[in-house]
Structure formats: structure tokens, C-alpha cells
PDB file of C-alpha atoms and ligand atoms in Angstrom:
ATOM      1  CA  UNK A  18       1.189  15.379 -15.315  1.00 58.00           C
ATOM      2  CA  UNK A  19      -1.515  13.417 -17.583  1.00 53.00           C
ATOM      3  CA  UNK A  20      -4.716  12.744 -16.264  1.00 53.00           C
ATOM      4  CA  UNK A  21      -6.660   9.779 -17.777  1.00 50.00           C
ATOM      5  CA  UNK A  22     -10.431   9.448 -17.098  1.00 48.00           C
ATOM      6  CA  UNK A  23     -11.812   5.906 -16.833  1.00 50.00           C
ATOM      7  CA  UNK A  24     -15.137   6.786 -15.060  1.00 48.00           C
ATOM      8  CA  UNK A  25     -16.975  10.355 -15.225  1.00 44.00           C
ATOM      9  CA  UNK A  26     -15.636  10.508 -11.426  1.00 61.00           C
ATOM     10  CA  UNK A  27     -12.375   8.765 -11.285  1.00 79.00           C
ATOM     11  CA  UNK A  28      -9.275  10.050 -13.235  1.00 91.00           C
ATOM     12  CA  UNK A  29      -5.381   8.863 -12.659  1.00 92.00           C
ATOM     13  CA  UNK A  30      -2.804  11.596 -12.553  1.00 92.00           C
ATOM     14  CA  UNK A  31       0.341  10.130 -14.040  1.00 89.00           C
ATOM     15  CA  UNK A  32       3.774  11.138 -15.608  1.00 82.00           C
ATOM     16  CA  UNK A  33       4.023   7.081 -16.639  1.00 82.00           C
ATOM     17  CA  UNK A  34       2.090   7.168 -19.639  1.00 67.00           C
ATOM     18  CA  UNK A  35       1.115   3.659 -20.159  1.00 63.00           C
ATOM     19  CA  UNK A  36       3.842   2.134 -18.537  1.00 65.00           C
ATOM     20  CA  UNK A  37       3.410  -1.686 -18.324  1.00 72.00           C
ATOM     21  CA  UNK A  38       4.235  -2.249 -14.512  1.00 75.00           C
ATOM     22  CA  UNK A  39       3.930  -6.153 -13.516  1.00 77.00           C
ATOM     23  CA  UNK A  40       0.835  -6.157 -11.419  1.00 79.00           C
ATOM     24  CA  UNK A  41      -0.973  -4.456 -14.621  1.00 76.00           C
ATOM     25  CA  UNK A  42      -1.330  -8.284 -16.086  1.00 76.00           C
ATOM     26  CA  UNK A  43      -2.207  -9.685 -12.844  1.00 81.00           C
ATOM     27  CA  UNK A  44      -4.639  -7.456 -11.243  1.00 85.00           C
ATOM     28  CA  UNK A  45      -7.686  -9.273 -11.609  1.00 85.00           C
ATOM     29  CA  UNK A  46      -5.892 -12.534 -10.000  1.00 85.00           C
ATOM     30  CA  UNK A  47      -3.975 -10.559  -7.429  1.00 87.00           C
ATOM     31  CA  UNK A  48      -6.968  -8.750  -6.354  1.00 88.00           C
ATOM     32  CA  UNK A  49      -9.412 -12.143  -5.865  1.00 89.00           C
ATOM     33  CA  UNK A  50      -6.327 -13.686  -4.043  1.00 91.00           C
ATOM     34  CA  UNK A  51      -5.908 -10.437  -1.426  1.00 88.00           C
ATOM     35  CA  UNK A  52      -9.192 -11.117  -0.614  1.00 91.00           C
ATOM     36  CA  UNK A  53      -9.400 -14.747  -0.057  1.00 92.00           C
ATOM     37  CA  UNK A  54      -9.882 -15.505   3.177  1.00 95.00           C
ATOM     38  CA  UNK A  55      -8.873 -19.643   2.565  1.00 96.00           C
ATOM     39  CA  UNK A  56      -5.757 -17.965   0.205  1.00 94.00           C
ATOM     40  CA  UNK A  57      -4.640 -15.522   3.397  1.00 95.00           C
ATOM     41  CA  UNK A  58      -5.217 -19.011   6.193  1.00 97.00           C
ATOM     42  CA  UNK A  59      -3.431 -21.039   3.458  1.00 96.00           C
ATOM     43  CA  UNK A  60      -0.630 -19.385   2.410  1.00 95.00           C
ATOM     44  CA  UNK A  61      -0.182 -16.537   5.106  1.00 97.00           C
ATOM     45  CA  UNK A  62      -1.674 -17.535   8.463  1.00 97.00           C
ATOM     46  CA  UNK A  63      -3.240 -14.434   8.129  1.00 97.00           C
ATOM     47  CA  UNK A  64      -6.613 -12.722   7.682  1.00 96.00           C
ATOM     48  CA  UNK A  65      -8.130  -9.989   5.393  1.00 96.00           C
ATOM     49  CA  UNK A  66      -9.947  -8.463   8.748  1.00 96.00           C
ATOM     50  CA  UNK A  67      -6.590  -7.985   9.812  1.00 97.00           C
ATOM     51  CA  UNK A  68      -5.534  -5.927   6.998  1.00 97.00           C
ATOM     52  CA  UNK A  69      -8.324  -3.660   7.115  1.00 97.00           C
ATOM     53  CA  UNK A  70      -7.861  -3.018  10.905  1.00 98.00           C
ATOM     54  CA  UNK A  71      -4.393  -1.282  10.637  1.00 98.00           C
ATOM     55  CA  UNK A  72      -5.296   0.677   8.212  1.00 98.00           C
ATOM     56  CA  UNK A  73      -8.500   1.670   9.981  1.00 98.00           C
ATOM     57  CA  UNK A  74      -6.044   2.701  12.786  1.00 98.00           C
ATOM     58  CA  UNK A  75      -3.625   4.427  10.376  1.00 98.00           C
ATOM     59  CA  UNK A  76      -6.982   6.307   8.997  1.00 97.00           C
ATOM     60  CA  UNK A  77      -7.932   6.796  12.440  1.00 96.00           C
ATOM     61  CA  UNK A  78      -4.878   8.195  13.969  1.00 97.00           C
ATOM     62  CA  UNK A  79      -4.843  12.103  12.292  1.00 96.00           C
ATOM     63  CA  UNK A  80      -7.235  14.293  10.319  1.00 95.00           C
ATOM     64  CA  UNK A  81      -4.529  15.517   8.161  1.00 96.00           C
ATOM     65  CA  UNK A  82      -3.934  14.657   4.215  1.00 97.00           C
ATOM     66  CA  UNK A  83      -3.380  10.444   3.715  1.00 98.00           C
ATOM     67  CA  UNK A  84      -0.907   9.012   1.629  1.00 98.00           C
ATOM     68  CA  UNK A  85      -1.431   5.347   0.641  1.00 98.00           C
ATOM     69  CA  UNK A  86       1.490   4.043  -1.601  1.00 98.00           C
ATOM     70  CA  UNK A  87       1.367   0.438  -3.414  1.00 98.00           C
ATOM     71  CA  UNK A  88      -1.944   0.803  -3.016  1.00 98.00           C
ATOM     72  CA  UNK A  89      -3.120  -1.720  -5.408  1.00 96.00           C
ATOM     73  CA  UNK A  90      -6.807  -2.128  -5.729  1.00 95.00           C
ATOM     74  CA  UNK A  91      -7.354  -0.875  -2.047  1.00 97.00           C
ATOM     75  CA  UNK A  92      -9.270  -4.334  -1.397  1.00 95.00           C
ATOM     76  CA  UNK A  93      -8.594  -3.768   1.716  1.00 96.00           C
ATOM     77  CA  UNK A  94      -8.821   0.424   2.207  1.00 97.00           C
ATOM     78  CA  UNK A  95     -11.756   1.222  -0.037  1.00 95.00           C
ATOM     79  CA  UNK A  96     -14.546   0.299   2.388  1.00 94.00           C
ATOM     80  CA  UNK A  97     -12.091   2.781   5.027  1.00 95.00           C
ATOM     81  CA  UNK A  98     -11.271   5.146   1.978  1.00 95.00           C
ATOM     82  CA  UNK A  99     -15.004   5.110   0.857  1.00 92.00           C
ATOM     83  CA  UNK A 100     -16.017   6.569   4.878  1.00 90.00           C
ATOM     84  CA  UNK A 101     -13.237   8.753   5.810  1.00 87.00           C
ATOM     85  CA  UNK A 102     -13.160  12.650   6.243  1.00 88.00           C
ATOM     86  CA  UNK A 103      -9.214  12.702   5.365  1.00 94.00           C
ATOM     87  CA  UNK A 104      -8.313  14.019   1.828  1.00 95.00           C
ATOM     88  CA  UNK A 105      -6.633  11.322   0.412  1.00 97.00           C
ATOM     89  CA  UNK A 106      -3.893  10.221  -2.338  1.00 97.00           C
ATOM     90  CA  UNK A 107      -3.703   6.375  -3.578  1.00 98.00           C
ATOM     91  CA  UNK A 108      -0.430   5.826  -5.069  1.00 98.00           C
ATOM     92  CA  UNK A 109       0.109   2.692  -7.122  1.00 96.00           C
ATOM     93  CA  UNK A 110       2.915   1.993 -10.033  1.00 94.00           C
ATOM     94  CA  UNK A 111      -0.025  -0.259 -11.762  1.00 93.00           C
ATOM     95  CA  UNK A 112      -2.754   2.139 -13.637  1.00 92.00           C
ATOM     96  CA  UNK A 113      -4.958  -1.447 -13.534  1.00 91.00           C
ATOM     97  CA  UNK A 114      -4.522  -1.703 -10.190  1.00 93.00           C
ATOM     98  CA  UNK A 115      -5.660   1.527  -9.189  1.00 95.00           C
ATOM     99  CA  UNK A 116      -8.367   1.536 -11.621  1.00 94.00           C
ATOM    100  CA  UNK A 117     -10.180  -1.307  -9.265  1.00 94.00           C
ATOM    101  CA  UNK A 118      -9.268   0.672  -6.560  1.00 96.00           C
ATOM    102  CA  UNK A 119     -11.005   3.987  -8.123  1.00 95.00           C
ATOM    103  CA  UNK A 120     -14.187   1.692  -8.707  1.00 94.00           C
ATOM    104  CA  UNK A 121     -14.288   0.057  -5.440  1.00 95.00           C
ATOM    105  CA  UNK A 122     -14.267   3.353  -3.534  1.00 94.00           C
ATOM    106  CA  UNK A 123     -17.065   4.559  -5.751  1.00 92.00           C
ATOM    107  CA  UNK A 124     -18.871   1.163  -5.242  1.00 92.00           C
ATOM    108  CA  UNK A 125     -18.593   1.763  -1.359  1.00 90.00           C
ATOM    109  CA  UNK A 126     -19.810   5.475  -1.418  1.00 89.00           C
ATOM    110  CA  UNK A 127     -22.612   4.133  -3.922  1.00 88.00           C
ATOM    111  CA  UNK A 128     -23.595   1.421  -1.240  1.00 88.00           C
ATOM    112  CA  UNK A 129     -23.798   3.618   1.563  1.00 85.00           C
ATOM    113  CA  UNK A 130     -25.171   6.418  -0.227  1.00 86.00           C
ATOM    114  CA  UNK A 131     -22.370   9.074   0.908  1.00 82.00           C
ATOM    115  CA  UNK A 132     -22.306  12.232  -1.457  1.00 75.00           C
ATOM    116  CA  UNK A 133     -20.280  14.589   1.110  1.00 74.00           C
ATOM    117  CA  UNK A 134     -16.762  12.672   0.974  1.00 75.00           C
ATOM    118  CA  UNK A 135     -13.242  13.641   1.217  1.00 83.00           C
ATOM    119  CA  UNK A 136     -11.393  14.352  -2.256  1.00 89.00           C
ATOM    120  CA  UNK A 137      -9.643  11.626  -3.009  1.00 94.00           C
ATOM    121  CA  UNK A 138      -6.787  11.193  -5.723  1.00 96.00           C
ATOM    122  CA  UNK A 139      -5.375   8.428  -7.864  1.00 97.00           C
ATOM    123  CA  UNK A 140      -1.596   8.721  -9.119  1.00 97.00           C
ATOM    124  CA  UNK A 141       0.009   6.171 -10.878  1.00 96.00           C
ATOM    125  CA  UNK A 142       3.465   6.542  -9.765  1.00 96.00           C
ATOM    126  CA  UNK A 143       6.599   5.067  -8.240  1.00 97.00           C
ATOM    127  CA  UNK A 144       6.838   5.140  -4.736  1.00 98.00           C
ATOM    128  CA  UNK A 145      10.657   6.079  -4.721  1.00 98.00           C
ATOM    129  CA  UNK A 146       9.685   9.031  -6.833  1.00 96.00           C
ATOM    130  CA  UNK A 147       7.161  10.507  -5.745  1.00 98.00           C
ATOM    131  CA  UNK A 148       5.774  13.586  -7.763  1.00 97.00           C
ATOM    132  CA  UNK A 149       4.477  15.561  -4.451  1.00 97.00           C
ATOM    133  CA  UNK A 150       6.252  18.317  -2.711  1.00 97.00           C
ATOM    134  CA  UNK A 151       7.674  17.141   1.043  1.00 97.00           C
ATOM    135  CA  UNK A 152       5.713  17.140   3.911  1.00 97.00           C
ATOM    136  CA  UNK A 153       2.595  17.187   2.636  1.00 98.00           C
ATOM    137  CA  UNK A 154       1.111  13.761   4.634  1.00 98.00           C
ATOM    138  CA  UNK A 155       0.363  13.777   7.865  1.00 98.00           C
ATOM    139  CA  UNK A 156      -0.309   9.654   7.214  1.00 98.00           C
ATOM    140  CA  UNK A 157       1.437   7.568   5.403  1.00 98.00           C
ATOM    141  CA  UNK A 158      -0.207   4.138   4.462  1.00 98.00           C
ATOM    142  CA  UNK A 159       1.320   0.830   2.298  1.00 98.00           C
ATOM    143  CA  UNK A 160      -0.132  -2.828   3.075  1.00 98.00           C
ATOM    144  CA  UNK A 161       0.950  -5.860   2.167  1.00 97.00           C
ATOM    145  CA  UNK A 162       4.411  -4.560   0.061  1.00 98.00           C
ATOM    146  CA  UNK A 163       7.865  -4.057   2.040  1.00 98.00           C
ATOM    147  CA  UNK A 164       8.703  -7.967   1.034  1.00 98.00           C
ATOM    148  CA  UNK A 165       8.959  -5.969  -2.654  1.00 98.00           C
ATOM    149  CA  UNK A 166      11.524  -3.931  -1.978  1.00 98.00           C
ATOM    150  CA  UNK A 167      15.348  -5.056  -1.390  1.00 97.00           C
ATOM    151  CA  UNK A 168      16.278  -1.468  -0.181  1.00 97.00           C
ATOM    152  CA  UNK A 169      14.022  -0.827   2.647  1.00 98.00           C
ATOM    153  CA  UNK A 170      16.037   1.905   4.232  1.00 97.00           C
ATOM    154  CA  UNK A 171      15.379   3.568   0.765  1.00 97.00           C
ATOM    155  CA  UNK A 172      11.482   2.946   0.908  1.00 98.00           C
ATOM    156  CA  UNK A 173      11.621   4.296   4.409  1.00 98.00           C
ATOM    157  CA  UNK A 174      13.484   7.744   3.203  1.00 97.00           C
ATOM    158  CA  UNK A 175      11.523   8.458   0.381  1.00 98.00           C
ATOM    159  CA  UNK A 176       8.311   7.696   2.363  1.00 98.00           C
ATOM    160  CA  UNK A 177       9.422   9.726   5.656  1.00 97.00           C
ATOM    161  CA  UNK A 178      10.261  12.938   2.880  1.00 97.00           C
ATOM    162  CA  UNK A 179       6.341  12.982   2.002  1.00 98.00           C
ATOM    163  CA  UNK A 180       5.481  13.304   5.977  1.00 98.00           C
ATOM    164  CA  UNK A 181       4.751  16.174   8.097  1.00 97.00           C
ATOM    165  CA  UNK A 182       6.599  17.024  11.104  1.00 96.00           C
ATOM    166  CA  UNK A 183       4.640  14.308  13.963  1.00 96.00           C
ATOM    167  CA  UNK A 184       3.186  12.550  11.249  1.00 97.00           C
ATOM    168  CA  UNK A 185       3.381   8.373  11.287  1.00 98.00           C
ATOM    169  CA  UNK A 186       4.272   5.736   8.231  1.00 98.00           C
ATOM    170  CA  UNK A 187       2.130   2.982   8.666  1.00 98.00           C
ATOM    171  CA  UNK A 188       3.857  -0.435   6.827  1.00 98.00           C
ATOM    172  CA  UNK A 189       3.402  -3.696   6.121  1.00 98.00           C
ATOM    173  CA  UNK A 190       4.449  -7.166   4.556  1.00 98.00           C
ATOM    174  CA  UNK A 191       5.295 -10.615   4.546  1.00 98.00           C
ATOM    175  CA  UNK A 192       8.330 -12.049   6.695  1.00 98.00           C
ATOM    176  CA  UNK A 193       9.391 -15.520   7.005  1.00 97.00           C
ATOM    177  CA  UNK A 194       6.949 -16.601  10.067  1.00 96.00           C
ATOM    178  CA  UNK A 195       5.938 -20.139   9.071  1.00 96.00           C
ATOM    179  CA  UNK A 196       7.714 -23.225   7.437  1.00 96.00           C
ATOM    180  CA  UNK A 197       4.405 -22.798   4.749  1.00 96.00           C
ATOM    181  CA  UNK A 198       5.278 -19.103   4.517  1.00 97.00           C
ATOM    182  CA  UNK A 199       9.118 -19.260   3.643  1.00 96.00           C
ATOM    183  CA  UNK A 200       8.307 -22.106   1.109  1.00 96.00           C
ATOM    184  CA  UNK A 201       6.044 -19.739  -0.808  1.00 96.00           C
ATOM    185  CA  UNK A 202       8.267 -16.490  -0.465  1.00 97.00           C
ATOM    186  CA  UNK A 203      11.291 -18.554  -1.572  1.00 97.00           C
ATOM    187  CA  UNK A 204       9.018 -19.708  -4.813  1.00 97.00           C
ATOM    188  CA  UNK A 205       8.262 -16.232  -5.278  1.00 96.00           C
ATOM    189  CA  UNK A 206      11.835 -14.788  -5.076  1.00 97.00           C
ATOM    190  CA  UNK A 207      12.507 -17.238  -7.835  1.00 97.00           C
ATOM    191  CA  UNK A 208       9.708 -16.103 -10.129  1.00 95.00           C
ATOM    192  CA  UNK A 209      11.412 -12.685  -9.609  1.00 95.00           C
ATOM    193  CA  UNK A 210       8.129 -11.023  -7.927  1.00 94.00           C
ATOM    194  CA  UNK A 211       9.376 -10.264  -4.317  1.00 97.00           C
ATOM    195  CA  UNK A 212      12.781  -9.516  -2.523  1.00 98.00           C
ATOM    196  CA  UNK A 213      14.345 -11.981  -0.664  1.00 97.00           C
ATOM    197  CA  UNK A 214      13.176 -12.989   2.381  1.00 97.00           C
ATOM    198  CA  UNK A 215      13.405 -11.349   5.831  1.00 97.00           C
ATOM    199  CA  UNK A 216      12.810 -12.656   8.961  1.00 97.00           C
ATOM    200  CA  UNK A 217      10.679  -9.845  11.311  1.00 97.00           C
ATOM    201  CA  UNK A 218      14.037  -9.139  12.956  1.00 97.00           C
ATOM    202  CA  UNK A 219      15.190  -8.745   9.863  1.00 97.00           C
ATOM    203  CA  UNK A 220      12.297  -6.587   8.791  1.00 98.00           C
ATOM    204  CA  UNK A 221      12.682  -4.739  11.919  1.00 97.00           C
ATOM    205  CA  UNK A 222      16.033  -3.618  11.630  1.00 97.00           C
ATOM    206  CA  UNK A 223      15.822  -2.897   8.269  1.00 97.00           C
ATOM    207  CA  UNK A 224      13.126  -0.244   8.675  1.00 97.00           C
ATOM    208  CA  UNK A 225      14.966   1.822  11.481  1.00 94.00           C
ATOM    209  CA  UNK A 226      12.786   2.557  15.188  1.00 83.00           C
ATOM    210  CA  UNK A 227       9.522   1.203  14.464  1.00 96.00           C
ATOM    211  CA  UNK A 228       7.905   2.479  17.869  1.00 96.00           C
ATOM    212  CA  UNK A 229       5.543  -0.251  17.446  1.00 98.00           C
ATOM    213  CA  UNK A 230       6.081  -3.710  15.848  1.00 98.00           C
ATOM    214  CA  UNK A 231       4.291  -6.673  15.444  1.00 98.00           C
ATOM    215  CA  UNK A 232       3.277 -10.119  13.267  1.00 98.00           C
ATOM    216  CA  UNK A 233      -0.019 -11.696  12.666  1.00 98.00           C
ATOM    217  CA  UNK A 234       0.760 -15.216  10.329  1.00 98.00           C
ATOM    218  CA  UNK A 235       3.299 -14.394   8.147  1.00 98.00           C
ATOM    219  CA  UNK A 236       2.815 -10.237   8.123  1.00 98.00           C
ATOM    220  CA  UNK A 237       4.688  -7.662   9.958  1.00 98.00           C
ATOM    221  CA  UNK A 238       3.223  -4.412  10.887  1.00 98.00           C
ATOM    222  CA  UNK A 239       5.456  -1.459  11.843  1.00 98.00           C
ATOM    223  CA  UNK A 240       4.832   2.263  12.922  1.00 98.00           C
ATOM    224  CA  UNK A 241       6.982   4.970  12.338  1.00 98.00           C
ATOM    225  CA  UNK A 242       7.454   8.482  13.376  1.00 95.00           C
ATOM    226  CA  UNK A 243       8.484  11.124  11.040  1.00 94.00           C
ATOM    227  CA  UNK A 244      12.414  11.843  11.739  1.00 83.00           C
ATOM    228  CA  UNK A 245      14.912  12.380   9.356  1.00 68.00           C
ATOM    229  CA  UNK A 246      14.184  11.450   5.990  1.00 64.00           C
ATOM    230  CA  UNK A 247      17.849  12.480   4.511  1.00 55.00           C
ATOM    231  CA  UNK A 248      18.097   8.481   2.833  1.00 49.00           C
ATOM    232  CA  UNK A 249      19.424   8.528  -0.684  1.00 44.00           C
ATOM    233  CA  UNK A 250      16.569   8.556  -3.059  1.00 41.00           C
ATOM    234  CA  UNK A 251      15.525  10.566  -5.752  1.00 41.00           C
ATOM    235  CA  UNK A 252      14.173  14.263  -5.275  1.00 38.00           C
ATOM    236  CA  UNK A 253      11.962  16.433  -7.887  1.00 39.00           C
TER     237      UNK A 253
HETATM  238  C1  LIG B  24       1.345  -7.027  -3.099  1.00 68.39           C
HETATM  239  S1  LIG B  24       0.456  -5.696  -3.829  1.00 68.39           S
HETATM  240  C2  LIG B  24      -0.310  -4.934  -2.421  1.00 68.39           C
HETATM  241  C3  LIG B  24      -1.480  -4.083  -2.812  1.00 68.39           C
HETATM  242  C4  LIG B  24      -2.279  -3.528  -1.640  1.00 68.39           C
HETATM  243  N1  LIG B  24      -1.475  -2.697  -0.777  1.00 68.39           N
HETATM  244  C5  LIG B  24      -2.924  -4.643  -0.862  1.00 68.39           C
HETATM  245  O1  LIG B  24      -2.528  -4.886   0.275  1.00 68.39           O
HETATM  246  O2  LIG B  24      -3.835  -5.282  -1.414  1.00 68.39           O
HETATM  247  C6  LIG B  24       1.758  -4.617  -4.170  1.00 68.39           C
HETATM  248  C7  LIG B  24       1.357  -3.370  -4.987  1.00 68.39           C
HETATM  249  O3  LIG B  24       2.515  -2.528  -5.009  1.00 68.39           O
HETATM  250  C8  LIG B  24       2.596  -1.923  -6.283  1.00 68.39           C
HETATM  251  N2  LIG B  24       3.989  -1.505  -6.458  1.00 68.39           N
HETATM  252  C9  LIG B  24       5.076  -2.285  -6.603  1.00 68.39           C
HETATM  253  N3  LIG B  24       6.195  -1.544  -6.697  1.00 68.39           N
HETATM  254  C10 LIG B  24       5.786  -0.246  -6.582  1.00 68.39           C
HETATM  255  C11 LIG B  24       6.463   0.994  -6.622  1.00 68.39           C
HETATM  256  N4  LIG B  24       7.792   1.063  -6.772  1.00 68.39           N
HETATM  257  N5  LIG B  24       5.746   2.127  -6.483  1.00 68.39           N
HETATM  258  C12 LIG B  24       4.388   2.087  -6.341  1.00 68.39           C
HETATM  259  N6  LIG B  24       3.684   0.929  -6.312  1.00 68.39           N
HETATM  260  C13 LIG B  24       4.368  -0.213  -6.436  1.00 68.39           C
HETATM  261  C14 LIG B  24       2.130  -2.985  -7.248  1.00 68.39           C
HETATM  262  O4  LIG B  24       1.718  -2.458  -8.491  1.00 68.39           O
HETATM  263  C15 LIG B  24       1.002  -3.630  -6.453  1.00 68.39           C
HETATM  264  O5  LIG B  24      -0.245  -3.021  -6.731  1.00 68.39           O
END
């Protein structure tokens, strides 16, 4: 695996290379909209607070190592990432994405002066492939991303395969909730930049035995145990 060092603290493991992924052109848009709050009311019925707070409860609910997958430019985890005692792996197919992510956490430990932190480790990778050996997470984090993903059984397998037995995948993403909501994720199916759209049923079926399940605006937010992870997707 290559390691690429963008700040004397921050390196990204990767097998990619410079892979183009298609948030790499986009990051600095994507990452002013994720925080918007008027973009999030607007578009989503939904708030950046809200974001943050399950995954301050996914954080919150083991010690153990912490997986976060798609995790973009952690707008939303870095403050949480920045704080916790959990060693810690961002995952993220786009090396610009995780590049803001590397220099937000650093911004928050800079802010609040903390020098004792958990390790904490960028990889550029794909989420269906991921280069770890199983079991390793006793958390497993993605916000804001199933609505990606046309296979979500397959997401759900390859994720489960990186947890620890009694460990929990915490996930997330947009569902067809309001009129102002489909509109957009219709527009964006067209453009080619998400799956088609579910409805939370939808969502909810698709992802197995959430044992808990819930919407705020336009995002669902599922918990799942670890169980069996035996879903066709790649191995290493
Ligand atoms: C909608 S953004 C969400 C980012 C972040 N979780 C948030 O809530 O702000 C989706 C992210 O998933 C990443 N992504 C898409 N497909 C992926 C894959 N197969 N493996 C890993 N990351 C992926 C993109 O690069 C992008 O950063």
C-alpha cells in the first residue's frame, strides 16, 4: 500500500494511486453544501446537528477500533473524530475528500489544544473492497451515502465482514421523504450521481434487520448488529 503525505501529520494509505473518483472534482462544493444549514432545510428537511449526533452515538456506543467508510471530508465527524479515545480509520474512494477531512481533524485538535489523541488513519479506498483483514471494527460508521449504492445488500456484506463479533454498522442516507426531496434525487439519478430512489421502506428492507430505524427530513438512519456477513462481495 502507498502512503502519500500531504501534511507533516496526515498521510493517505492507498492501493488507488491517483485514481480520479467523482467527488475528487467536487469536494470543495460538496463539502460547503454538507454543511449548509439553508442547503440541508432546503433541499433535505434536514439539519447538519443531526448528522453529527448519530455519529456522536455511533462514537459513543464502544471503545473498540472505528471504521468510517465514505467518509468524505468528515464535515460532520471531525469535531467527534478530533475528541475521541477510539483508534480510528476514515475510508473514502476520493483522496480530495479525505484530504479536508485529514485537515479538519487537525484543525479541531489544534483548536482545542489536544496532543494525547487516538491514532487515526486515512485510506483512500473502495468500500466494497476493503484492504483490512475481517473483524477488525468494533464500529462501523458511513453518513449521508446508502442513496449511492444500487446493491445495498452488497454494502451491508462487505461492511458487516470488517465487524467484530457484537459490534454495530451505523448507516445513513437520503430516501424519498418529501415531494422537494424526490424532485432533487430524481435530478440527481439523471446526472448519474446517486442510485435510484428508495422510499425508507424501501431502504429498510433493503438493508436486512436494522434493530433501530428512523428518518429526520429526507435521511434514514439505521443500526445494525454484526450477523452474518457471507453477501457476495469481493475478499483479499
Ligand atoms: C455524499 S458524500 C458523504 C460524505 C460524508 N459521509 C458526509 O456525510 O459528509 C459520499 C462520499 O462517499 C464516497 N464514496 C462513494 N463511493 C464510494 C465507495 N465505493 N467507497 C468509498 N467511498 C465512496 C465519495 O467519494 C464521497 O466522499
Amino acid at each position: 500500500m502507498i502512503s502519500a503525505t500531504f501534511f507533516s501529520m496526515w498521510r493517505i494509505d492507498s492501493d488507488l494511486g491517483d485514481a480520479d473518483a467523482p467527488y475528487d472534482r467536487a469536494a470543495a462544493v460538496y463539502d460547503r453544501l454538507v454543511r449548509s444549514r439553508a442547503y440541508n432545510r432546503l433541499a433535505w428537511s434536514t439539519s447538519p446537528d443531526d448528522y453529527a449526533e448519530f455519529a456522536a452515538a455511533a462514537i459513543a456506543s464502544s471503545d473498540g477500533p472505528l471504521l468510517e467508510v465514505a467518509a468524505g471530508s468528515a464535515a460532520a465527524t471531525a469535531e467527534l473524530h478530533g475528541r475521541a479515545r477510539r483508534p480510528t480509520t476514515l475510508v473514502d474512494l476520493s483522496r480530495a475528500m479525505l484530504e479536508r477531512a485529514g485537515r479538519r481533524i487537525q484543525a479541531t485538535r489544534d483548536d482545542h489544544q489536544i496532543v494525547t489523541a487516538a491514532p487515526i488513519r486515512l485510506v483512500q479506498a473502495d468500500l466494497l473492497d476493503l484492504p483490512f483483514p475481517a473483524h477488525g471494527f468494533t464500529t462501523v460508521l458511513g453518513l449521508g451515502f446508502t442513496h449511492l449504492f444500487d446493491d445495498l445488500p452488497a454494502v451491508v456484506g462487505a461492511l458487516r465482514r470488517q465487524l467484530a463479533p457484537g459490534g454495530e454498522l451505523y448507516l445513513a442516507g437520503l430516501v424519498t421523504q418529501t415531494l422537494r426531496g424526490n424532485g432533487y434525487l430524481r435530478l440527481l439519478h439523471r446526472a448519474g450521481q446517486v442510485a435510484r430512489a428508495m422510499t425508507a421502506e424501501s431502504l429498510r428492507g433493503a438493508l436486512g434487520q436494522p434493530i433501530r430505524f428512523g428518518t429526520i427530513g429526507c435521511m434514514a438512519y439505521a443500526t445494525l448488529p454484526a450477523g452474518d456477513d457471507r453477501s457476495p462481495t469481493h475478499t483479499r
